[in-house]
Amino acid sequence: MFIAMPRMLAHLARNPRVGMLGQHLWFGRTTLMLSYWRSPEHLQRFASDRDAPHLEPWRRFTRRIGGDGTVGIWHETYQASPGQREVVYVDMPDFGLGGVMGVEPVGRGTATARQRLRRGAEEDSQ
């Protein structure tokens, strides 16, 4: 896993057409990777692509380790429809979804979450 992951991330960074928009890694007792994708289809296409550096390492992992309790895998996929997301940053750099999708300052007409979500839905429907 520790050998395959850097190769996968390098491949994804060199090939933006694959669809990963960005990612964050945290190392510690629990190691986490959070990634943002253009669509669930992009993620699934990458995961099952025989020529990409994911499918074969995943198969090796499941054969050698999968299910023995030594390494846990946590995977969740969410799909956010236009106007159904909000990211707020106060006194910190762009990060997470805002770092990938961009941010706008809060101001007149965007002071509340309701206003921001309504405005986002209106802009995305145009």
mmCIF file of N, CA and C in Angstrom:
data_model
loop_
_atom_site.group_PDB
_atom_site.id
_atom_site.type_symbol
_atom_site.label_atom_id
_atom_site.label_comp_id
_atom_site.label_asym_id
_atom_site.label_seq_id
_atom_site.Cartn_x
_atom_site.Cartn_y
_atom_site.Cartn_z
ATOM 1 N N MET A 1 0.822 -1.185 0.000
ATOM 2 C CA MET A 1 0.000 0.000 0.000
ATOM 3 C C MET A 1 0.873 1.259 0.000
ATOM 4 N N PHE A 2 1.935 1.269 0.828
ATOM 5 C CA PHE A 2 2.784 2.446 0.915
ATOM 6 C C PHE A 2 3.653 2.620 -0.323
ATOM 7 N N ILE A 3 3.841 1.574 -1.098
ATOM 8 C CA ILE A 3 4.595 1.675 -2.346
ATOM 9 C C ILE A 3 3.662 2.088 -3.480
ATOM 10 N N ALA A 4 2.463 1.516 -3.507
ATOM 11 C CA ALA A 4 1.522 1.767 -4.603
ATOM 12 C C ALA A 4 0.920 3.164 -4.551
ATOM 13 N N MET A 5 0.634 3.680 -3.353
ATOM 14 C CA MET A 5 -0.052 4.970 -3.249
ATOM 15 C C MET A 5 0.725 6.118 -3.878
ATOM 16 N N PRO A 6 2.021 6.295 -3.611
ATOM 17 C CA PRO A 6 2.746 7.390 -4.273
ATOM 18 C C PRO A 6 2.713 7.282 -5.796
ATOM 19 N N ARG A 7 2.789 6.057 -6.330
ATOM 20 C CA ARG A 7 2.713 5.876 -7.792
ATOM 21 C C ARG A 7 1.344 6.302 -8.317
ATOM 22 N N MET A 8 0.280 5.945 -7.588
ATOM 23 C CA MET A 8 -1.075 6.334 -8.008
ATOM 24 C C MET A 8 -1.220 7.852 -8.001
ATOM 25 N N LEU A 9 -0.757 8.499 -6.919
ATOM 26 C CA LEU A 9 -0.894 9.949 -6.815
ATOM 27 C C LEU A 9 -0.071 10.669 -7.875
ATOM 28 N N ALA A 10 1.116 10.168 -8.171
ATOM 29 C CA ALA A 10 1.932 10.768 -9.238
ATOM 30 C C ALA A 10 1.237 10.623 -10.587
ATOM 31 N N HIS A 11 0.676 9.459 -10.855
ATOM 32 C CA HIS A 11 -0.065 9.217 -12.101
ATOM 33 C C HIS A 11 -1.234 10.200 -12.210
ATOM 34 N N LEU A 12 -1.993 10.357 -11.130
ATOM 35 C CA LEU A 12 -3.157 11.245 -11.144
ATOM 36 C C LEU A 12 -2.739 12.702 -11.315
ATOM 37 N N ALA A 13 -1.634 13.109 -10.712
ATOM 38 C CA ALA A 13 -1.149 14.484 -10.865
ATOM 39 C C ALA A 13 -0.699 14.757 -12.301
ATOM 40 N N ARG A 14 -0.088 13.765 -12.941
ATOM 41 C CA ARG A 14 0.389 13.932 -14.328
ATOM 42 C C ARG A 14 -0.738 13.859 -15.346
ATOM 43 N N ASN A 15 -1.889 13.286 -14.960
ATOM 44 C CA ASN A 15 -2.980 13.035 -15.899
ATOM 45 C C ASN A 15 -4.294 13.616 -15.376
ATOM 46 N N PRO A 16 -4.470 14.937 -15.420
ATOM 47 C CA PRO A 16 -5.697 15.543 -14.889
ATOM 48 C C PRO A 16 -6.966 15.077 -15.594
ATOM 49 N N ARG A 17 -6.853 14.605 -16.826
ATOM 50 C CA ARG A 17 -8.035 14.120 -17.557
ATOM 51 C C ARG A 17 -8.681 12.921 -16.863
ATOM 52 N N VAL A 18 -7.910 12.226 -16.010
ATOM 53 C CA VAL A 18 -8.450 11.071 -15.283
ATOM 54 C C VAL A 18 -9.582 11.522 -14.369
ATOM 55 N N GLY A 19 -9.496 12.744 -13.836
ATOM 56 C CA GLY A 19 -10.632 13.290 -13.108
ATOM 57 C C GLY A 19 -10.443 13.576 -11.635
ATOM 58 N N MET A 20 -9.279 13.299 -11.059
ATOM 59 C CA MET A 20 -9.089 13.679 -9.662
ATOM 60 C C MET A 20 -8.758 15.165 -9.607
ATOM 61 N N LEU A 21 -9.539 15.916 -8.848
ATOM 62 C CA LEU A 21 -9.367 17.368 -8.776
ATOM 63 C C LEU A 21 -8.344 17.781 -7.736
ATOM 64 N N GLY A 22 -8.170 16.977 -6.713
ATOM 65 C CA GLY A 22 -7.215 17.296 -5.657
ATOM 66 C C GLY A 22 -7.322 16.275 -4.542
ATOM 67 N N GLN A 23 -6.356 16.333 -3.618
ATOM 68 C CA GLN A 23 -6.358 15.381 -2.504
ATOM 69 C C GLN A 23 -5.566 15.933 -1.335
ATOM 70 N N HIS A 24 -5.812 15.371 -0.168
ATOM 71 C CA HIS A 24 -5.079 15.695 1.051
ATOM 72 C C HIS A 24 -4.723 14.381 1.729
ATOM 73 N N LEU A 25 -3.532 14.311 2.282
ATOM 74 C CA LEU A 25 -3.088 13.134 3.036
ATOM 75 C C LEU A 25 -2.765 13.541 4.463
ATOM 76 N N TRP A 26 -3.183 12.714 5.419
ATOM 77 C CA TRP A 26 -2.828 12.899 6.822
ATOM 78 C C TRP A 26 -2.223 11.585 7.302
ATOM 79 N N PHE A 27 -1.041 11.672 7.913
ATOM 80 C CA PHE A 27 -0.366 10.489 8.427
ATOM 81 C C PHE A 27 -0.385 10.513 9.950
ATOM 82 N N GLY A 28 -0.588 9.371 10.532
ATOM 83 C CA GLY A 28 -0.605 9.231 11.984
ATOM 84 C C GLY A 28 -1.021 7.810 12.324
ATOM 85 N N ARG A 29 -1.561 7.613 13.529
ATOM 86 C CA ARG A 29 -2.043 6.278 13.896
ATOM 87 C C ARG A 29 -3.058 5.802 12.860
ATOM 88 N N THR A 30 -3.910 6.728 12.453
ATOM 89 C CA THR A 30 -4.838 6.468 11.358
ATOM 90 C C THR A 30 -4.399 7.329 10.186
ATOM 91 N N THR A 31 -4.103 6.727 9.072
ATOM 92 C CA THR A 31 -3.698 7.462 7.879
ATOM 93 C C THR A 31 -4.936 7.677 7.015
ATOM 94 N N LEU A 32 -5.133 8.901 6.591
ATOM 95 C CA LEU A 32 -6.311 9.250 5.794
ATOM 96 C C LEU A 32 -5.902 9.904 4.492
ATOM 97 N N MET A 33 -6.651 9.599 3.455
ATOM 98 C CA MET A 33 -6.526 10.326 2.203
ATOM 99 C C MET A 33 -7.922 10.770 1.810
ATOM 100 N N LEU A 34 -8.069 12.053 1.572
ATOM 101 C CA LEU A 34 -9.322 12.632 1.128
ATOM 102 C C LEU A 34 -9.097 13.093 -0.300
ATOM 103 N N SER A 35 -9.925 12.641 -1.218
ATOM 104 C CA SER A 35 -9.740 13.039 -2.616
ATOM 105 C C SER A 35 -11.041 13.586 -3.177
ATOM 106 N N TYR A 36 -10.893 14.476 -4.143
ATOM 107 C CA TYR A 36 -12.022 15.118 -4.817
ATOM 108 C C TYR A 36 -11.946 14.753 -6.287
ATOM 109 N N TRP A 37 -13.072 14.298 -6.828
ATOM 110 C CA TRP A 37 -13.126 13.826 -8.209
ATOM 111 C C TRP A 37 -14.172 14.599 -8.996
ATOM 112 N N ARG A 38 -13.952 14.697 -10.277
ATOM 113 C CA ARG A 38 -14.890 15.377 -11.163
ATOM 114 C C ARG A 38 -16.273 14.723 -11.102
ATOM 115 N N SER A 39 -16.311 13.396 -10.988
ATOM 116 C CA SER A 39 -17.585 12.675 -10.907
ATOM 117 C C SER A 39 -17.319 11.272 -10.370
ATOM 118 N N PRO A 40 -18.358 10.602 -9.865
ATOM 119 C CA PRO A 40 -18.185 9.205 -9.456
ATOM 120 C C PRO A 40 -17.742 8.321 -10.625
ATOM 121 N N GLU A 41 -18.180 8.660 -11.825
ATOM 122 C CA GLU A 41 -17.785 7.882 -12.997
ATOM 123 C C GLU A 41 -16.277 7.975 -13.243
ATOM 124 N N HIS A 42 -15.709 9.158 -13.063
ATOM 125 C CA HIS A 42 -14.253 9.313 -13.215
ATOM 126 C C HIS A 42 -13.517 8.432 -12.205
ATOM 127 N N LEU A 43 -13.971 8.457 -10.961
ATOM 128 C CA LEU A 43 -13.351 7.638 -9.914
ATOM 129 C C LEU A 43 -13.452 6.150 -10.255
ATOM 130 N N GLN A 44 -14.626 5.699 -10.648
ATOM 131 C CA GLN A 44 -14.831 4.282 -10.962
ATOM 132 C C GLN A 44 -14.018 3.858 -12.185
ATOM 133 N N ARG A 45 -13.942 4.737 -13.175
ATOM 134 C CA ARG A 45 -13.156 4.426 -14.376
ATOM 135 C C ARG A 45 -11.678 4.257 -14.015
ATOM 136 N N PHE A 46 -11.142 5.157 -13.172
ATOM 137 C CA PHE A 46 -9.752 5.039 -12.745
ATOM 138 C C PHE A 46 -9.543 3.752 -11.947
ATOM 139 N N ALA A 47 -10.431 3.488 -11.010
ATOM 140 C CA ALA A 47 -10.271 2.321 -10.129
ATOM 141 C C ALA A 47 -10.278 1.005 -10.901
ATOM 142 N N SER A 48 -10.991 0.952 -12.001
ATOM 143 C CA SER A 48 -11.097 -0.306 -12.754
ATOM 144 C C SER A 48 -10.248 -0.348 -14.023
ATOM 145 N N ASP A 49 -9.479 0.695 -14.287
ATOM 146 C CA ASP A 49 -8.645 0.766 -15.490
ATOM 147 C C ASP A 49 -7.426 -0.155 -15.347
ATOM 148 N N ARG A 50 -7.337 -1.148 -16.197
ATOM 149 C CA ARG A 50 -6.228 -2.113 -16.136
ATOM 150 C C ARG A 50 -4.870 -1.469 -16.394
ATOM 151 N N ASP A 51 -4.848 -0.332 -17.103
ATOM 152 C CA ASP A 51 -3.590 0.344 -17.414
ATOM 153 C C ASP A 51 -3.192 1.387 -16.371
ATOM 154 N N ALA A 52 -4.073 1.697 -15.449
ATOM 155 C CA ALA A 52 -3.780 2.683 -14.401
ATOM 156 C C ALA A 52 -3.175 1.975 -13.186
ATOM 157 N N PRO A 53 -2.453 2.702 -12.351
ATOM 158 C CA PRO A 53 -1.749 2.072 -11.223
ATOM 159 C C PRO A 53 -2.616 1.861 -9.982
ATOM 160 N N HIS A 54 -3.869 1.413 -10.161
ATOM 161 C CA HIS A 54 -4.713 1.142 -9.007
ATOM 162 C C HIS A 54 -5.210 -0.297 -8.963
ATOM 163 N N LEU A 55 -5.735 -0.786 -10.059
ATOM 164 C CA LEU A 55 -6.423 -2.075 -10.058
ATOM 165 C C LEU A 55 -5.532 -3.232 -9.605
ATOM 166 N N GLU A 56 -4.352 -3.341 -10.162
ATOM 167 C CA GLU A 56 -3.486 -4.471 -9.789
ATOM 168 C C GLU A 56 -3.010 -4.380 -8.332
ATOM 169 N N PRO A 57 -2.565 -3.199 -7.843
ATOM 170 C CA PRO A 57 -2.218 -3.126 -6.416
ATOM 171 C C PRO A 57 -3.410 -3.445 -5.509
ATOM 172 N N TRP A 58 -4.610 -3.026 -5.911
ATOM 173 C CA TRP A 58 -5.807 -3.342 -5.117
ATOM 174 C C TRP A 58 -6.049 -4.848 -5.089
ATOM 175 N N ARG A 59 -5.903 -5.480 -6.202
ATOM 176 C CA ARG A 59 -6.075 -6.943 -6.245
ATOM 177 C C ARG A 59 -5.030 -7.644 -5.379
ATOM 178 N N ARG A 60 -3.766 -7.200 -5.458
ATOM 179 C CA ARG A 60 -2.721 -7.786 -4.604
ATOM 180 C C ARG A 60 -3.047 -7.584 -3.133
ATOM 181 N N PHE A 61 -3.496 -6.392 -2.782
ATOM 182 C CA PHE A 61 -3.860 -6.095 -1.392
ATOM 183 C C PHE A 61 -4.957 -7.045 -0.909
ATOM 184 N N THR A 62 -6.005 -7.195 -1.705
ATOM 185 C CA THR A 62 -7.112 -8.052 -1.256
ATOM 186 C C THR A 62 -6.699 -9.515 -1.162
ATOM 187 N N ARG A 63 -5.783 -9.956 -2.022
ATOM 188 C CA ARG A 63 -5.297 -11.346 -1.937
ATOM 189 C C ARG A 63 -4.429 -11.560 -0.702
ATOM 190 N N ARG A 64 -3.551 -10.608 -0.421
ATOM 191 C CA ARG A 64 -2.582 -10.781 0.678
ATOM 192 C C ARG A 64 -3.146 -10.417 2.048
ATOM 193 N N ILE A 65 -3.912 -9.340 2.111
ATOM 194 C CA ILE A 65 -4.305 -8.788 3.404
ATOM 195 C C ILE A 65 -5.815 -8.745 3.591
ATOM 196 N N GLY A 66 -6.527 -8.446 2.531
ATOM 197 C CA GLY A 66 -7.957 -8.176 2.608
ATOM 198 C C GLY A 66 -8.718 -9.096 3.552
ATOM 199 N N GLY A 67 -9.329 -8.519 4.558
ATOM 200 C CA GLY A 67 -10.178 -9.282 5.458
ATOM 201 C C GLY A 67 -9.481 -9.916 6.646
ATOM 202 N N ASP A 68 -8.156 -9.779 6.788
ATOM 203 C CA ASP A 68 -7.494 -10.427 7.933
ATOM 204 C C ASP A 68 -7.448 -9.525 9.161
ATOM 205 N N GLY A 69 -7.930 -8.291 9.043
ATOM 206 C CA GLY A 69 -8.014 -7.401 10.186
ATOM 207 C C GLY A 69 -6.786 -6.559 10.465
ATOM 208 N N THR A 70 -5.715 -6.717 9.696
ATOM 209 C CA THR A 70 -4.499 -5.951 9.972
ATOM 210 C C THR A 70 -4.536 -4.535 9.398
ATOM 211 N N VAL A 71 -5.230 -4.350 8.279
ATOM 212 C CA VAL A 71 -5.331 -3.030 7.651
ATOM 213 C C VAL A 71 -6.789 -2.794 7.290
ATOM 214 N N GLY A 72 -7.330 -1.690 7.762
ATOM 215 C CA GLY A 72 -8.710 -1.347 7.436
ATOM 216 C C GLY A 72 -8.759 -0.334 6.314
ATOM 217 N N ILE A 73 -9.772 -0.448 5.499
ATOM 218 C CA ILE A 73 -9.997 0.504 4.405
ATOM 219 C C ILE A 73 -11.353 1.159 4.644
ATOM 220 N N TRP A 74 -11.367 2.462 4.596
ATOM 221 C CA TRP A 74 -12.601 3.234 4.741
ATOM 222 C C TRP A 74 -12.779 4.007 3.444
ATOM 223 N N HIS A 75 -13.902 3.829 2.789
ATOM 224 C CA HIS A 75 -14.150 4.490 1.503
ATOM 225 C C HIS A 75 -15.589 4.975 1.506
ATOM 226 N N GLU A 76 -15.785 6.253 1.256
ATOM 227 C CA GLU A 76 -17.115 6.828 1.113
ATOM 228 C C GLU A 76 -17.116 7.681 -0.146
ATOM 229 N N THR A 77 -18.201 7.645 -0.880
ATOM 230 C CA THR A 77 -18.343 8.474 -2.069
ATOM 231 C C THR A 77 -19.620 9.294 -1.922
ATOM 232 N N TYR A 78 -19.494 10.589 -2.121
ATOM 233 C CA TYR A 78 -20.636 11.487 -2.075
ATOM 234 C C TYR A 78 -20.704 12.236 -3.392
ATOM 235 N N GLN A 79 -21.898 12.473 -3.850
ATOM 236 C CA GLN A 79 -22.077 13.262 -5.061
ATOM 237 C C GLN A 79 -22.885 14.494 -4.684
ATOM 238 N N ALA A 80 -22.299 15.684 -4.871
ATOM 239 C CA ALA A 80 -22.963 16.937 -4.533
ATOM 240 C C ALA A 80 -23.551 17.550 -5.790
ATOM 241 N N SER A 81 -24.839 17.731 -5.779
ATOM 242 C CA SER A 81 -25.524 18.367 -6.906
ATOM 243 C C SER A 81 -25.279 19.873 -6.868
ATOM 244 N N PRO A 82 -25.412 20.555 -8.008
ATOM 245 C CA PRO A 82 -25.243 22.011 -8.023
ATOM 246 C C PRO A 82 -26.137 22.671 -6.979
ATOM 247 N N GLY A 83 -25.562 23.632 -6.244
ATOM 248 C CA GLY A 83 -26.316 24.355 -5.230
ATOM 249 C C GLY A 83 -26.513 23.573 -3.940
ATOM 250 N N GLN A 84 -25.890 22.414 -3.805
ATOM 251 C CA GLN A 84 -26.060 21.569 -2.631
ATOM 252 C C GLN A 84 -24.789 21.452 -1.809
ATOM 253 N N ARG A 85 -23.944 22.440 -1.901
ATOM 254 C CA ARG A 85 -22.695 22.399 -1.138
ATOM 255 C C ARG A 85 -22.382 23.793 -0.621
ATOM 256 N N GLU A 86 -21.714 23.823 0.509
ATOM 257 C CA GLU A 86 -21.269 25.091 1.074
ATOM 258 C C GLU A 86 -19.962 24.820 1.799
ATOM 259 N N VAL A 87 -19.011 25.704 1.637
ATOM 260 C CA VAL A 87 -17.723 25.608 2.316
ATOM 261 C C VAL A 87 -17.443 26.980 2.907
ATOM 262 N N VAL A 88 -17.140 27.042 4.189
ATOM 263 C CA VAL A 88 -16.875 28.314 4.852
ATOM 264 C C VAL A 88 -15.452 28.284 5.399
ATOM 265 N N TYR A 89 -14.698 29.346 5.137
ATOM 266 C CA TYR A 89 -13.336 29.508 5.641
ATOM 267 C C TYR A 89 -13.281 30.834 6.384
ATOM 268 N N VAL A 90 -12.796 30.815 7.592
ATOM 269 C CA VAL A 90 -12.594 32.038 8.352
ATOM 270 C C VAL A 90 -11.140 32.049 8.820
ATOM 271 N N ASP A 91 -10.391 33.023 8.360
ATOM 272 C CA ASP A 91 -8.997 33.197 8.755
ATOM 273 C C ASP A 91 -8.145 31.950 8.534
ATOM 274 N N MET A 92 -8.327 31.318 7.396
ATOM 275 C CA MET A 92 -7.477 30.189 7.035
ATOM 276 C C MET A 92 -7.371 30.101 5.527
ATOM 277 N N PRO A 93 -6.352 29.423 5.020
ATOM 278 C CA PRO A 93 -6.200 29.320 3.558
ATOM 279 C C PRO A 93 -7.281 28.429 2.960
ATOM 280 N N ASP A 94 -7.468 28.558 1.646
ATOM 281 C CA ASP A 94 -8.392 27.684 0.934
ATOM 282 C C ASP A 94 -7.946 26.247 1.149
ATOM 283 N N PHE A 95 -8.872 25.377 1.429
ATOM 284 C CA PHE A 95 -8.559 24.005 1.789
ATOM 285 C C PHE A 95 -9.737 23.137 1.381
ATOM 286 N N GLY A 96 -9.521 21.855 1.276
ATOM 287 C CA GLY A 96 -10.618 20.931 1.004
ATOM 288 C C GLY A 96 -11.359 21.275 -0.270
ATOM 289 N N LEU A 97 -12.671 21.205 -0.205
ATOM 290 C CA LEU A 97 -13.503 21.452 -1.376
ATOM 291 C C LEU A 97 -13.307 22.862 -1.920
ATOM 292 N N GLY A 98 -13.155 23.835 -1.039
ATOM 293 C CA GLY A 98 -12.912 25.214 -1.493
ATOM 294 C C GLY A 98 -11.595 25.357 -2.224
ATOM 295 N N GLY A 99 -10.590 24.599 -1.802
ATOM 296 C CA GLY A 99 -9.312 24.633 -2.483
ATOM 297 C C GLY A 99 -9.375 24.037 -3.873
ATOM 298 N N VAL A 100 -10.310 23.125 -4.082
ATOM 299 C CA VAL A 100 -10.463 22.462 -5.369
ATOM 300 C C VAL A 100 -11.437 23.218 -6.280
ATOM 301 N N MET A 101 -12.544 23.680 -5.694
ATOM 302 C CA MET A 101 -13.605 24.300 -6.492
ATOM 303 C C MET A 101 -13.534 25.821 -6.534
ATOM 304 N N GLY A 102 -12.720 26.415 -5.653
ATOM 305 C CA GLY A 102 -12.630 27.865 -5.587
ATOM 306 C C GLY A 102 -13.538 28.419 -4.499
ATOM 307 N N VAL A 103 -13.252 29.638 -4.083
ATOM 308 C CA VAL A 103 -14.015 30.289 -3.019
ATOM 309 C C VAL A 103 -14.429 31.683 -3.455
ATOM 310 N N GLU A 104 -15.450 32.201 -2.784
ATOM 311 C CA GLU A 104 -15.895 33.577 -2.980
ATOM 312 C C GLU A 104 -16.039 34.202 -1.614
ATOM 313 N N PRO A 105 -15.718 35.484 -1.489
ATOM 314 C CA PRO A 105 -15.871 36.129 -0.181
ATOM 315 C C PRO A 105 -17.343 36.259 0.203
ATOM 316 N N VAL A 106 -17.616 36.203 1.504
ATOM 317 C CA VAL A 106 -18.964 36.423 2.009
ATOM 318 C C VAL A 106 -19.208 37.923 1.977
ATOM 319 N N GLY A 107 -20.369 38.313 1.521
ATOM 320 C CA GLY A 107 -20.701 39.725 1.421
ATOM 321 C C GLY A 107 -22.198 39.901 1.306
ATOM 322 N N ARG A 108 -22.576 41.005 0.744
ATOM 323 C CA ARG A 108 -24.001 41.320 0.588
ATOM 324 C C ARG A 108 -24.674 40.240 -0.263
ATOM 325 N N GLY A 109 -25.730 39.685 0.244
ATOM 326 C CA GLY A 109 -26.462 38.641 -0.466
ATOM 327 C C GLY A 109 -25.927 37.248 -0.231
ATOM 328 N N THR A 110 -24.822 37.134 0.511
ATOM 329 C CA THR A 110 -24.255 35.818 0.815
ATOM 330 C C THR A 110 -23.874 35.703 2.296
ATOM 331 N N ALA A 111 -24.551 36.459 3.149
ATOM 332 C CA ALA A 111 -24.208 36.490 4.570
ATOM 333 C C ALA A 111 -24.680 35.252 5.323
ATOM 334 N N THR A 112 -25.687 34.546 4.813
ATOM 335 C CA THR A 112 -26.199 33.361 5.503
ATOM 336 C C THR A 112 -26.035 32.126 4.618
ATOM 337 N N ALA A 113 -26.044 30.976 5.248
ATOM 338 C CA ALA A 113 -25.938 29.724 4.484
ATOM 339 C C ALA A 113 -27.097 29.611 3.493
ATOM 340 N N ARG A 114 -28.287 29.975 3.903
ATOM 341 C CA ARG A 114 -29.452 29.904 3.001
ATOM 342 C C ARG A 114 -29.226 30.746 1.746
ATOM 343 N N GLN A 115 -28.714 31.970 1.924
ATOM 344 C CA GLN A 115 -28.444 32.844 0.775
ATOM 345 C C GLN A 115 -27.371 32.246 -0.126
ATOM 346 N N ARG A 116 -26.302 31.721 0.484
ATOM 347 C CA ARG A 116 -25.204 31.168 -0.322
ATOM 348 C C ARG A 116 -25.675 29.956 -1.116
ATOM 349 N N LEU A 117 -26.428 29.066 -0.487
ATOM 350 C CA LEU A 117 -26.902 27.868 -1.191
ATOM 351 C C LEU A 117 -27.895 28.240 -2.291
ATOM 352 N N ARG A 118 -28.794 29.179 -2.023
ATOM 353 C CA ARG A 118 -29.756 29.611 -3.046
ATOM 354 C C ARG A 118 -29.009 30.231 -4.224
ATOM 355 N N ARG A 119 -28.031 31.090 -3.926
ATOM 356 C CA ARG A 119 -27.249 31.743 -4.992
ATOM 357 C C ARG A 119 -26.488 30.696 -5.805
ATOM 358 N N GLY A 120 -25.886 29.716 -5.120
ATOM 359 C CA GLY A 120 -25.164 28.659 -5.820
ATOM 360 C C GLY A 120 -26.077 27.858 -6.725
ATOM 361 N N ALA A 121 -27.285 27.546 -6.260
ATOM 362 C CA ALA A 121 -28.234 26.786 -7.086
ATOM 363 C C ALA A 121 -28.653 27.601 -8.303
ATOM 364 N N GLU A 122 -28.871 28.884 -8.118
ATOM 365 C CA GLU A 122 -29.268 29.760 -9.234
ATOM 366 C C GLU A 122 -28.147 29.866 -10.261
ATOM 367 N N GLU A 123 -26.905 30.027 -9.801
ATOM 368 C CA GLU A 123 -25.772 30.142 -10.729
ATOM 369 C C GLU A 123 -25.531 28.844 -11.476
ATOM 370 N N ASP A 124 -25.660 27.707 -10.786
ATOM 371 C CA ASP A 124 -25.421 26.422 -11.431
ATOM 372 C C ASP A 124 -26.515 26.053 -12.423
ATOM 373 N N SER A 125 -27.725 26.616 -12.260
ATOM 374 C CA SER A 125 -28.819 26.277 -13.179
ATOM 375 C C SER A 125 -28.769 27.112 -14.453
ATOM 376 N N GLN A 126 -27.918 28.134 -14.479
ATOM 377 C CA GLN A 126 -27.839 29.006 -15.665
ATOM 378 C C GLN A 126 -26.923 28.444 -16.701
#
